[in-house]
Every structure is written in C-alpha cells, then in structure tokens.
Short mmCIF file of C-alpha atoms in Angstrom, two decimals:
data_model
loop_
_atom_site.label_atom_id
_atom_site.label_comp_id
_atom_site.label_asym_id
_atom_site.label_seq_id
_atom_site.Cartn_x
_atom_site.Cartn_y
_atom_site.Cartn_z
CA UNK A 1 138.85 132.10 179.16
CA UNK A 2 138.56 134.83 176.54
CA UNK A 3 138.43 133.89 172.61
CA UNK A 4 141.73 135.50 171.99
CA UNK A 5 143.43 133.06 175.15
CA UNK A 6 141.05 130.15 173.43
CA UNK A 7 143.01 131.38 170.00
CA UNK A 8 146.39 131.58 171.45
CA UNK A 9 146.28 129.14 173.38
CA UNK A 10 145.16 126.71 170.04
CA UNK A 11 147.80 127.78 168.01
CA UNK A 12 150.63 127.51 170.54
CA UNK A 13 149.81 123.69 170.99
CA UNK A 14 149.78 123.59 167.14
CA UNK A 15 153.54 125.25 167.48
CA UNK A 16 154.49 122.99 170.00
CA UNK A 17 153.31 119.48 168.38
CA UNK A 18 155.29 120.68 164.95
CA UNK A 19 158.44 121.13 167.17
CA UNK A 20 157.88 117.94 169.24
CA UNK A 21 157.48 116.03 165.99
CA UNK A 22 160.35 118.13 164.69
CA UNK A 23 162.61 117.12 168.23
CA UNK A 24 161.65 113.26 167.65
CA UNK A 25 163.01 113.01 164.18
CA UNK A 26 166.43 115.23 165.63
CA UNK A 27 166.54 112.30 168.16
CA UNK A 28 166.60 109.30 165.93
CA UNK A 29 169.31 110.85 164.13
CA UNK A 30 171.31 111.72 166.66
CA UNK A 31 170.78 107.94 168.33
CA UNK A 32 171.21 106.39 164.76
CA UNK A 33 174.77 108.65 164.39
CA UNK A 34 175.58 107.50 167.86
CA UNK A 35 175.38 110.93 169.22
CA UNK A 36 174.84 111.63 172.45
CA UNK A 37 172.57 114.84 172.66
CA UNK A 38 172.73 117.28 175.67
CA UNK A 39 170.07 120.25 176.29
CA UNK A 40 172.03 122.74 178.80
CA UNK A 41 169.16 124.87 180.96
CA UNK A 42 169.81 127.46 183.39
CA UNK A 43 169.45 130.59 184.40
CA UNK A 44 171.32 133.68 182.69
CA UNK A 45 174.81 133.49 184.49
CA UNK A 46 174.55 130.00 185.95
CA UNK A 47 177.74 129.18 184.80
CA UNK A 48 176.99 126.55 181.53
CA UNK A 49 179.80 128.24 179.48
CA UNK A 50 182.08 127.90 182.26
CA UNK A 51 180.89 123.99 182.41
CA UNK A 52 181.15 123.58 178.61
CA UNK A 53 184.31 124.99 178.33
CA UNK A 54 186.35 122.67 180.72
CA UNK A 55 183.94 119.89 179.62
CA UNK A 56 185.05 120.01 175.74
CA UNK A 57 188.64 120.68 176.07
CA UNK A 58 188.88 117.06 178.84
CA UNK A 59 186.98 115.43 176.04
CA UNK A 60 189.08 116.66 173.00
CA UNK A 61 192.36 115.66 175.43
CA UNK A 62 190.44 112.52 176.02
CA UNK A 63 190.21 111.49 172.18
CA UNK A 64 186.50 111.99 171.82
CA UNK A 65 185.02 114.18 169.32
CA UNK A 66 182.17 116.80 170.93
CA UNK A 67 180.72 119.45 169.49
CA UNK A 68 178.24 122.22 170.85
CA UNK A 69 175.98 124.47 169.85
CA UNK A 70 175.44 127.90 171.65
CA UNK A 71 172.20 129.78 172.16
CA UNK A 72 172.03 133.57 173.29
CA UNK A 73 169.74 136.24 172.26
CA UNK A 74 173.00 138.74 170.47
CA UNK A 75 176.61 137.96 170.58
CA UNK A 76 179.23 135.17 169.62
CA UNK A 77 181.15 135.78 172.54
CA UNK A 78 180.19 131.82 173.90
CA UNK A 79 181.25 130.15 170.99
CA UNK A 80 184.18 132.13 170.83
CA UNK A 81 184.77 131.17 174.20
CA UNK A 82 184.32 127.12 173.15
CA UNK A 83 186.57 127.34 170.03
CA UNK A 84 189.42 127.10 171.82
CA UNK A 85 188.76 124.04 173.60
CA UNK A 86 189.12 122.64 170.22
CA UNK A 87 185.43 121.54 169.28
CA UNK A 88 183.33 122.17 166.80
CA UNK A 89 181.57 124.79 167.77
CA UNK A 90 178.62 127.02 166.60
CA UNK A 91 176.54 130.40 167.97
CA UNK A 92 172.77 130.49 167.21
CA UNK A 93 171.84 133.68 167.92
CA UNK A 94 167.83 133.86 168.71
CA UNK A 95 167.83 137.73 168.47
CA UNK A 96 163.99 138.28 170.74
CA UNK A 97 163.68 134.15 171.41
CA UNK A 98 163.55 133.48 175.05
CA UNK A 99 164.56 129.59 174.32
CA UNK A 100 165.78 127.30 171.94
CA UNK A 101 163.29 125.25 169.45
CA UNK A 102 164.04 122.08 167.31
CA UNK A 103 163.82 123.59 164.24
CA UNK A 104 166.76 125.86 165.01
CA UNK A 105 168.73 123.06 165.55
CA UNK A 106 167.91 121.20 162.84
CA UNK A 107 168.94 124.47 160.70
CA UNK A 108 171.95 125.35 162.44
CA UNK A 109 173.69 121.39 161.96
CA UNK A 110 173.06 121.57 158.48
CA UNK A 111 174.30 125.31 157.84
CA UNK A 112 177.11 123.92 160.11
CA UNK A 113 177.45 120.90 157.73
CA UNK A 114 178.69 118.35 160.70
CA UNK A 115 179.29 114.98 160.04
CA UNK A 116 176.88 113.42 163.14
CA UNK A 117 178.77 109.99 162.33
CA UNK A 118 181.90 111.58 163.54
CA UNK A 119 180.92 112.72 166.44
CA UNK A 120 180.33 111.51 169.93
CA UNK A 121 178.46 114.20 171.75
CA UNK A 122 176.33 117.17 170.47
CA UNK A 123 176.04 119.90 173.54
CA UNK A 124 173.16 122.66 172.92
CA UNK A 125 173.41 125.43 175.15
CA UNK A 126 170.25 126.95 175.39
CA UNK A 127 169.41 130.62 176.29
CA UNK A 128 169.83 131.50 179.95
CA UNK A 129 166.18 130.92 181.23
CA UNK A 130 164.34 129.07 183.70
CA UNK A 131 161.09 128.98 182.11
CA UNK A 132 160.22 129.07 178.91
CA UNK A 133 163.03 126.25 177.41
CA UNK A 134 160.94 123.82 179.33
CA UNK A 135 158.11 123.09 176.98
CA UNK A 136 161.03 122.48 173.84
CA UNK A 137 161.91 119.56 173.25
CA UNK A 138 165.42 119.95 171.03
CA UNK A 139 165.80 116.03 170.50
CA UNK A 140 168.12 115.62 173.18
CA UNK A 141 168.52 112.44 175.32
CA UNK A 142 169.54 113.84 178.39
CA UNK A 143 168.35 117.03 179.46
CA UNK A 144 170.63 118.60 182.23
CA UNK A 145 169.69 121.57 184.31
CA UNK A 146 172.72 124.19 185.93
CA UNK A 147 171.94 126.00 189.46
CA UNK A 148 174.56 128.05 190.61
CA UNK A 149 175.02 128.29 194.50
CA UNK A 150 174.83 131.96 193.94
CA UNK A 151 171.38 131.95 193.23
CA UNK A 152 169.47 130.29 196.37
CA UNK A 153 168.41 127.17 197.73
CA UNK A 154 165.08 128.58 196.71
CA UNK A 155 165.12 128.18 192.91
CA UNK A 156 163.69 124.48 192.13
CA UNK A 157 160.60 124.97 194.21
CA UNK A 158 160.07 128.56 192.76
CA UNK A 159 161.12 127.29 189.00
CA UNK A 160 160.00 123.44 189.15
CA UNK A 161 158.48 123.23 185.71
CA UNK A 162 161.95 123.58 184.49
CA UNK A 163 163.42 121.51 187.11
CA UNK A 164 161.30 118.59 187.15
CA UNK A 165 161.89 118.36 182.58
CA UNK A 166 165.47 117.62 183.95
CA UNK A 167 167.28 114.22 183.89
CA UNK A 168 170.53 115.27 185.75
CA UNK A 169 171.07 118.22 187.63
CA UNK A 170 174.71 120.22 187.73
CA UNK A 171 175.18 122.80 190.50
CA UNK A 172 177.87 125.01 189.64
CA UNK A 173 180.34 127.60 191.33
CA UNK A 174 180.72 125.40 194.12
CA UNK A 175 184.24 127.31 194.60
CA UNK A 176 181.43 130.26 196.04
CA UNK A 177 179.80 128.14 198.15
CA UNK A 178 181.46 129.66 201.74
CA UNK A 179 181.10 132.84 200.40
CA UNK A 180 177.60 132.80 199.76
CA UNK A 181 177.09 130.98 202.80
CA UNK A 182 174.78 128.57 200.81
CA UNK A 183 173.04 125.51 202.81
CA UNK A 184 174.07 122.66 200.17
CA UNK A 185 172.19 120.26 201.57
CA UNK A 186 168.90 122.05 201.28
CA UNK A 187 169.45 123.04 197.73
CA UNK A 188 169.65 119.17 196.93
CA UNK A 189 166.61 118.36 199.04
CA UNK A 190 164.77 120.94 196.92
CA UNK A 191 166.12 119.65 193.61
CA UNK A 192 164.94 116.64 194.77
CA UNK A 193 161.66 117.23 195.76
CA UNK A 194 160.75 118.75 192.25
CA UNK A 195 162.62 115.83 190.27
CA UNK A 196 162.87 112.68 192.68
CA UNK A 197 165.57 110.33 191.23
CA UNK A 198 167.84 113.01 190.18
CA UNK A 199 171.50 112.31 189.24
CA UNK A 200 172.74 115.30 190.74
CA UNK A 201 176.54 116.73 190.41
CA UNK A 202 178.23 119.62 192.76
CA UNK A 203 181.16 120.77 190.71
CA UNK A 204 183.67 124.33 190.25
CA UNK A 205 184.83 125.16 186.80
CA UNK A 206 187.30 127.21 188.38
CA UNK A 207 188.67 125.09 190.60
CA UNK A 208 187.48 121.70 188.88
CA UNK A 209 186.25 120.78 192.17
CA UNK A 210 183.58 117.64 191.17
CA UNK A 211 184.73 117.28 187.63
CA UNK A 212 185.97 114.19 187.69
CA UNK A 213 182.81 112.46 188.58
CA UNK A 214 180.55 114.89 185.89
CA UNK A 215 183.31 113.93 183.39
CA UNK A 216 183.14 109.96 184.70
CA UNK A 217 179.79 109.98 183.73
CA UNK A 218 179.72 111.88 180.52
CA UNK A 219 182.14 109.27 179.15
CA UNK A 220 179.79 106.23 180.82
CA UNK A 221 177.13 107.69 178.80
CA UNK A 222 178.72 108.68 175.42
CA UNK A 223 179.99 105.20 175.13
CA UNK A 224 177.78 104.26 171.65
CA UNK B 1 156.98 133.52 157.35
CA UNK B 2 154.49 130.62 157.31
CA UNK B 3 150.61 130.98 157.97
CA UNK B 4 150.72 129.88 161.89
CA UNK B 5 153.57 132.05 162.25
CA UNK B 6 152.02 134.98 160.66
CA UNK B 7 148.85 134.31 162.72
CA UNK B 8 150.38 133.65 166.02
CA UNK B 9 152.77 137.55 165.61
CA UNK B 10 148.65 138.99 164.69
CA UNK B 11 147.72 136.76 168.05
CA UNK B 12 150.40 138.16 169.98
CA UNK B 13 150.18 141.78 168.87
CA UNK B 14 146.20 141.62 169.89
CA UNK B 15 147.39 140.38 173.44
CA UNK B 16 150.54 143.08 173.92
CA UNK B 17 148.51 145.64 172.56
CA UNK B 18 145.56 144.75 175.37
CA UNK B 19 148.12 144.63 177.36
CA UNK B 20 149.06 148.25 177.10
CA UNK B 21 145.92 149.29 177.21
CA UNK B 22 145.27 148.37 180.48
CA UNK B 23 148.83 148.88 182.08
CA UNK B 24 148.11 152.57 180.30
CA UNK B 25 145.06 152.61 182.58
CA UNK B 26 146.93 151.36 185.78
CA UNK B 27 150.02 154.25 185.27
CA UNK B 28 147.61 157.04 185.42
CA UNK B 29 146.12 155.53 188.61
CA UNK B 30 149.19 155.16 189.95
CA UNK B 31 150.21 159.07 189.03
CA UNK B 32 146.75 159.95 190.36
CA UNK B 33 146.88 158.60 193.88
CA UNK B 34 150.22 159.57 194.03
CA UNK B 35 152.20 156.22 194.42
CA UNK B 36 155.65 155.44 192.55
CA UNK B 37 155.08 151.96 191.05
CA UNK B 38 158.79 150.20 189.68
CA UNK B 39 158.91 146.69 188.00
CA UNK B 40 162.20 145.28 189.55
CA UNK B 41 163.59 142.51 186.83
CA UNK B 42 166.34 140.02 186.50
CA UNK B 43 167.66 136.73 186.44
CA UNK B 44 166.22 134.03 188.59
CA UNK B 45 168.53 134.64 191.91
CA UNK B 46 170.28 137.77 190.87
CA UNK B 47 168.63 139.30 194.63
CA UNK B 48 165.56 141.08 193.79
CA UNK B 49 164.06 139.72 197.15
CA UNK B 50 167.02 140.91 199.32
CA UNK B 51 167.20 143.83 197.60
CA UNK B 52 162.94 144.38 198.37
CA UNK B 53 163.86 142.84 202.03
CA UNK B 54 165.85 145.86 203.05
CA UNK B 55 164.46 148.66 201.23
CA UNK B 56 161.31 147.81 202.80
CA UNK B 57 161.97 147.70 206.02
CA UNK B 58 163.75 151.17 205.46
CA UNK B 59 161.13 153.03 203.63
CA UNK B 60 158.86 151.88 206.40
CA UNK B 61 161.48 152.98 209.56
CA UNK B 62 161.51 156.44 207.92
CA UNK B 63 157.44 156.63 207.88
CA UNK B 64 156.49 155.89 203.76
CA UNK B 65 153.93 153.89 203.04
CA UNK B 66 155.46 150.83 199.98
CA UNK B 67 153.16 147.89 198.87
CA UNK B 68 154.70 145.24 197.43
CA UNK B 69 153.40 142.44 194.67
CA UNK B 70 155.61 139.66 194.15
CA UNK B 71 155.62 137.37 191.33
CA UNK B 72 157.12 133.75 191.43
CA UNK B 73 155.77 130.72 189.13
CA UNK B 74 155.20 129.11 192.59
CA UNK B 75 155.45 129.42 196.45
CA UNK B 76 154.67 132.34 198.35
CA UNK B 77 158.29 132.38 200.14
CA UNK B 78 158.72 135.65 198.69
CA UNK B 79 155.57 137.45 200.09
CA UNK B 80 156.32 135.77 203.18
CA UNK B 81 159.88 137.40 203.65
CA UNK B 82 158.80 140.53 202.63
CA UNK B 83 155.80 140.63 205.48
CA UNK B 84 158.45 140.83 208.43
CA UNK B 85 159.50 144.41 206.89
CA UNK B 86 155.84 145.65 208.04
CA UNK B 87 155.27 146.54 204.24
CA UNK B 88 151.78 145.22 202.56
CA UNK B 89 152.95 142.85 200.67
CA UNK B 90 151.22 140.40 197.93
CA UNK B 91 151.59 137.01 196.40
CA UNK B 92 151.00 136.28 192.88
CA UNK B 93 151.34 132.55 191.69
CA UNK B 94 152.21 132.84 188.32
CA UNK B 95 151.91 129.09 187.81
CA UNK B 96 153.61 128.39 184.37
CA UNK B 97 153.87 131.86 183.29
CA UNK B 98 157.35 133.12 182.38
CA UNK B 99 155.88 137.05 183.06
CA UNK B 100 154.02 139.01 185.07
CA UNK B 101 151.53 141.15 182.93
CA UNK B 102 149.13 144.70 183.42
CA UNK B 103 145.84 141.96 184.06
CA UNK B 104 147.35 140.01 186.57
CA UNK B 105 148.61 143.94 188.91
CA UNK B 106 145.01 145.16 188.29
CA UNK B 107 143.27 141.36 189.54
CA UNK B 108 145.59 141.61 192.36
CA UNK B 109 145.26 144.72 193.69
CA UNK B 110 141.31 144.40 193.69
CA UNK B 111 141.70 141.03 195.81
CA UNK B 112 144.33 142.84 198.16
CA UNK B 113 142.05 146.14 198.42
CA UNK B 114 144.65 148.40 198.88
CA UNK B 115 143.50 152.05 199.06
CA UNK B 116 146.41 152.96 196.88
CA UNK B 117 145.79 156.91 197.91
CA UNK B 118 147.86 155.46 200.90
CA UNK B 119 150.32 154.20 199.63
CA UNK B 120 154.19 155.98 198.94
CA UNK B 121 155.49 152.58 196.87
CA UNK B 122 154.13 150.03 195.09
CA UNK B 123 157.38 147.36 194.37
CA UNK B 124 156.68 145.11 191.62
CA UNK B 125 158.91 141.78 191.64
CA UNK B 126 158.47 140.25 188.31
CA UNK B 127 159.26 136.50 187.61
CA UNK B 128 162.97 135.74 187.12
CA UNK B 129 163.67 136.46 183.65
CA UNK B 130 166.03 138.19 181.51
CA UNK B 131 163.82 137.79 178.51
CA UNK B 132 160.08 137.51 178.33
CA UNK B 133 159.39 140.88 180.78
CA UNK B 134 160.68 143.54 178.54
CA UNK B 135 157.19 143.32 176.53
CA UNK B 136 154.79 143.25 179.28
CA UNK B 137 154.07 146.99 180.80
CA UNK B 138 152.88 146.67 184.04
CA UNK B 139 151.76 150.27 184.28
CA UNK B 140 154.99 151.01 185.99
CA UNK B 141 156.72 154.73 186.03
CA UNK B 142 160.10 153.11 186.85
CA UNK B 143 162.16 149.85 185.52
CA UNK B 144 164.62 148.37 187.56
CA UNK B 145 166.85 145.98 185.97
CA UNK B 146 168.98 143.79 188.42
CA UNK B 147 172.31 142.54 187.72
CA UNK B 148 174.51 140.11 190.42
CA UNK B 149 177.92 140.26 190.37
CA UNK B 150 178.23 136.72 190.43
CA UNK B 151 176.21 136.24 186.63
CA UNK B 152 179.25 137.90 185.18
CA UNK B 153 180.17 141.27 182.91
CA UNK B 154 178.47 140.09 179.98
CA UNK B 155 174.99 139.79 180.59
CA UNK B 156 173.33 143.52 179.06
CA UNK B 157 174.87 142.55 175.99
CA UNK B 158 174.13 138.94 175.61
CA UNK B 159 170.52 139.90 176.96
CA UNK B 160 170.42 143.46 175.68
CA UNK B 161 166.19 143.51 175.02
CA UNK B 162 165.51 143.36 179.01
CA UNK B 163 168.48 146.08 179.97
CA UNK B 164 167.60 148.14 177.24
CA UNK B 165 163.69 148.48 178.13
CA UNK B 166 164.86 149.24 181.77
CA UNK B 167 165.29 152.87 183.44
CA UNK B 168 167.71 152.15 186.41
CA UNK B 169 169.99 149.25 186.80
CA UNK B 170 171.09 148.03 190.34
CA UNK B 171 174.40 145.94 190.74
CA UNK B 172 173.57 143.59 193.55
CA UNK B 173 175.82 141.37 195.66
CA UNK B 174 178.54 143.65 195.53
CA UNK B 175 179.69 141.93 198.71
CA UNK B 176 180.62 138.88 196.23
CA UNK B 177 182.88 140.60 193.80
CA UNK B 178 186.22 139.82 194.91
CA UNK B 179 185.39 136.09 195.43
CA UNK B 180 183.57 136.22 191.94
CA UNK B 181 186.94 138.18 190.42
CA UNK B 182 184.32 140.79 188.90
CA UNK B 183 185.47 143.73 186.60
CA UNK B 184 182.88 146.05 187.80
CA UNK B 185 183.88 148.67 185.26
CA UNK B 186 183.26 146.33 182.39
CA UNK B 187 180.02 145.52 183.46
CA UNK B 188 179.11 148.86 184.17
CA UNK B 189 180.27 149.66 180.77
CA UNK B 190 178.20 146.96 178.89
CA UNK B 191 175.04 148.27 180.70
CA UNK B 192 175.57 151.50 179.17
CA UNK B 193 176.47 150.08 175.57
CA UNK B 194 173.37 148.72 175.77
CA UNK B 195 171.25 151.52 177.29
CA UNK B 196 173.42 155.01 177.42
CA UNK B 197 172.19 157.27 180.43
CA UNK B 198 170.85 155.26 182.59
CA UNK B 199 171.29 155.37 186.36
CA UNK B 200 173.42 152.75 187.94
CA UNK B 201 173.77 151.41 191.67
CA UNK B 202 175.91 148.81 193.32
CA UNK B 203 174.86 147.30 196.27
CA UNK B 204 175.27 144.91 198.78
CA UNK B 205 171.91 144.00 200.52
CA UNK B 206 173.84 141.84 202.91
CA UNK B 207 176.09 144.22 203.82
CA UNK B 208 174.29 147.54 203.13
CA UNK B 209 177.02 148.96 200.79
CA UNK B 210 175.61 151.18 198.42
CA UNK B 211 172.36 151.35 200.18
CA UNK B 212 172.34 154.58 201.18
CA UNK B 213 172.31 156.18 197.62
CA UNK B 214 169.64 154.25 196.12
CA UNK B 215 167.30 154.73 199.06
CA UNK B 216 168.37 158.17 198.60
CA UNK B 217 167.10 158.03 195.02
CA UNK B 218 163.87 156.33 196.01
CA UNK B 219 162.83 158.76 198.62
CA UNK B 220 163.31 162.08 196.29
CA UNK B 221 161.78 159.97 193.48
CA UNK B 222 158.86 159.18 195.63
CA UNK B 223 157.65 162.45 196.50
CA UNK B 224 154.65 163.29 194.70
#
C-alpha cells in the first residue's frame, strides 16, 4: 500500500469513528423520544419515494405522527412529493455526497426544529446508492434496504456489503414482476444468502399489493 | 471547513489528480493502437450487462474485434455472460469499492495481456453507481450513461453530476415503458437540461428495438 492509500485510508477511519460516535448519540435520542428511526437504502430508482409516500399518508390516516427526511444530490422534488401525505417532511440536498452521514441529520432536525417527543417515526431517505451509504451509520434502529424487481435477481450477491448492513429487506414494483419476467424466488434466496434471517417484504406502491403486511409491521414496531 | 476535512479534500485531490495522470496515459494508448474505449455507467440494474450482451455478440458477427472489462464489487456473473458473445472479456472484483478507477484498467489489462493493436472495442462496465464514477477517468474517449425506463423521468436531474460528465446517454428497457407508464419525452428532456447536446438512444436489449442505430453509431465511431 502506497503512503498516500496509508494517509487516506487513516483519515477516513478518523471520519468514520466521528460519525459513528455522532450516529450513537442520534440513536439515544431518538430511543429516549420514542422514535422509531428508519435508514431507507437503495438503488437510484428503486422505488423508496413511491414506498414513503403510501407509507406516511396510511400512518397520518392511522393517527400516528411520522416524519421523513429526504436525501438526493439536487432537487426538492421528493419532499415535495411527501408533503402531501401530510408529514413533516424535509429535503437534504447533499449537492456531490454519494450518501447520507450523521452529522447531516443531526443538522437538518434542528434547522427543521421537530419536536422528537411528538413523533412516532423518523424515515431518512438516503441517496439512491448501493454502496457507499453502507459504512454510515445515521442512528437509525432499523436499517431497511429497497430492490426493485426491475433490477435483477443478481443485485445482493453483486452489492452484499450493502445488503448484508440491512435488517429488513423491501422489494418493490412487484406490480412489474410478469413483465420483467423476474424469478422471485431466486431474488429472495439471494437476499438471503447475503443477510440470513432477513425479514423480507414483496410489496407494489401502485397497486398496494403487500402493504398491509409492511404497514402491520411498521405499526408492531413503532409501538413505544 | 475543519482540519480533517481540509486534509482529506488535499488527500483526495492528490489521488484524482494521480488518477488522471495515468487514465491520461491509458487514452493515448488507446488512440494509438487504434481501439475506441467507452465507460458505460448507471444505476445498479439499469441493463448495462444486457445492453454489453448484445452489442457484443453483434460487433463480433460483423468481424470487429471488442474487449470487454467488467466491474462488479463481487462475482464474476458478469464476465461470465459476456464470454458466450465470443468477445474477450475481463473480470474485475472491485471488492468494497464504489468505482472503478485508471489503476485498476491499466493492472487489468497487463494480467489479461491483450495486444490491444487488435482490438476494435474496449467496453468498460463500471460499478453500479449514479454517483461516485463521474470523478474517476478511466482513460476512456466515450461516456455512456445508462438510464432504465423503469428508474423513472427524474433521475439526470436528481443525479445531474454522473449525466452531466457523460457523452452519450442510452435509454434501456424500452420494452418496459408502457407497463412502467414512462413519459419518455420528459426524461429525454431532463437528460438534456442537464447536459444539452448530447446523443440519446432508446433501446430494448430484449427486444432489439433501437438497436440498430446505436450499433450504427458504434461501428462509424469505431473506425480508426
């Protein structure tokens, strides 16, 4: 290894430890608010706005009080999107960041002056990629990972760093499935084999195929 | 800025600049043995493989000569699929990396010992990414931005770094847009917004819509 990887590499474990120590203090507020935290990974297009947005507005019309925060490189467009389920909702925009970090949370909730008390779930969208938002911890409890059936059967054995940080797996665009002539089965098996133990949910946000059971088990879990 | 951060952009800078340096080197081989190299990016899933599967195996029925290196944090299913087109075709195991970079196409080539004076094509399939690739030259004269039907209209603006570095855009899965209820103009669009001029095919490399034209492209490109 060169001196500059030697370098790099030392100061990007130095970055890392300040945001893990960063994402552990994030987590004992959100457990002490009784927030339920929730870091959204995917690929670009897997479909997580899609998710939110039915996800918020059946919360909101179920009396609980969510709110989300949305990560993209430029635009507002997703929390535009998420406003109208009726949730608070706010866009972090990372400009050239290829993930979210815990410091950008912590900076966001207080420009966003939330009261954490009120709340019941905090969902953080992070930016569309299957690699890097792996090593960033944000201080959320559950970690859940999209993969729509338009992308392969392939992905969790070719992406299984990001896979295997998961603790419940949502495949999405299951409306497509026919179409895309996907073998569900062997995307599970794969899923599996990165992350054994999964909780694993097949659900449309189109046609709310599988929603009831994601839902079911957001509520199961939010209960404080 | 803090200290570490202010260090780690010097860091950085040292390793993109060393970077360019040698994919600066690898270009003019490339121009000097007469092969077209293109860095194909996208999303994880958006069909660079399929895409490569096909134009392969065409290239080769009409008597070029394309190499291909393919890039994938793990597995060599890619490199595998790609063999049956009777291309030379490469694995490289990125492990954790989120990017393929100019060091890793010059190590590779050396191990394969391609005599690149041979060659028509050398296909590059970076790791699936919409992010991290746009500041890694690979030495490439052409990059070719992906973009499924299925990840919706929005992406080259919500991602506009990646689409903006890139020379020709292909719309894949075009066989998907009805089920998917694509606006294909509106996407079309938003690639331009964010990168005016550049040239833009749809295709379908399960159907072989749109084909035609961009193998078109490739063999008058590939003339030296």
């Amino acid at each position: 290894m060169s001196t500059l990887s030697t370098r790099l590499l030392e100061i990007r474990t130095g970055v890392l430890s300040k945001n893990d120590q960063l994402a552990a203090r994030l987590r004992e507020r959100f457990q002490r608010a009784g927030v339920l935290a929730l870091n959204f990974v995917s690929s670009p297009g897997s479909g997580k706005t899609a998710l939110l947005e039915r996800t918020l507005a059946e919360l909101v019309r179920a009396g609980r009080h969510p709110a989300a925060l949305v990560g993209d490189l430029a635009t507002d467009h997703d929390a535009r999107r998420l406003e109208r389920s009726g949730a608070l909702v706010r866009q972090i925009e990372t400009r050239d960041m290829c993930h979210l970090e815990a410091e950008m949370i912590a900076t966001h909730l207080e420009a966003a002056g939330w009261n954490l008390a009120e709340l019941d779930y905090l969902f953080i969208e992070n930016v569309g990629n299957l690699v890097c938002p792996s090593g960033y911890d944000l201080g959320e409890q559950v970690r859940v990972v999209l993969l729509s059936v338009t992308e392969g059967e392939d992905k969790p054995v070719k992406y299984p760093v990001l896979f295997n940080s998961a603790d419940v797996a949502v495949i999405t665009k299951l409306d497509l499935a026919g179409a895309c002539g996907i073998d569900l089965a062997l995307m599970r098996q794969n899923i599996e084999e990165v992350r054994p133990g999964i909780t694993i949910f097949e659900t449309s946000a189109r046609t709310g195929a599988g929603m009831d059971a994601w839902l079911a088990w957001l509520m199961a879990k939010g209960v404080s």
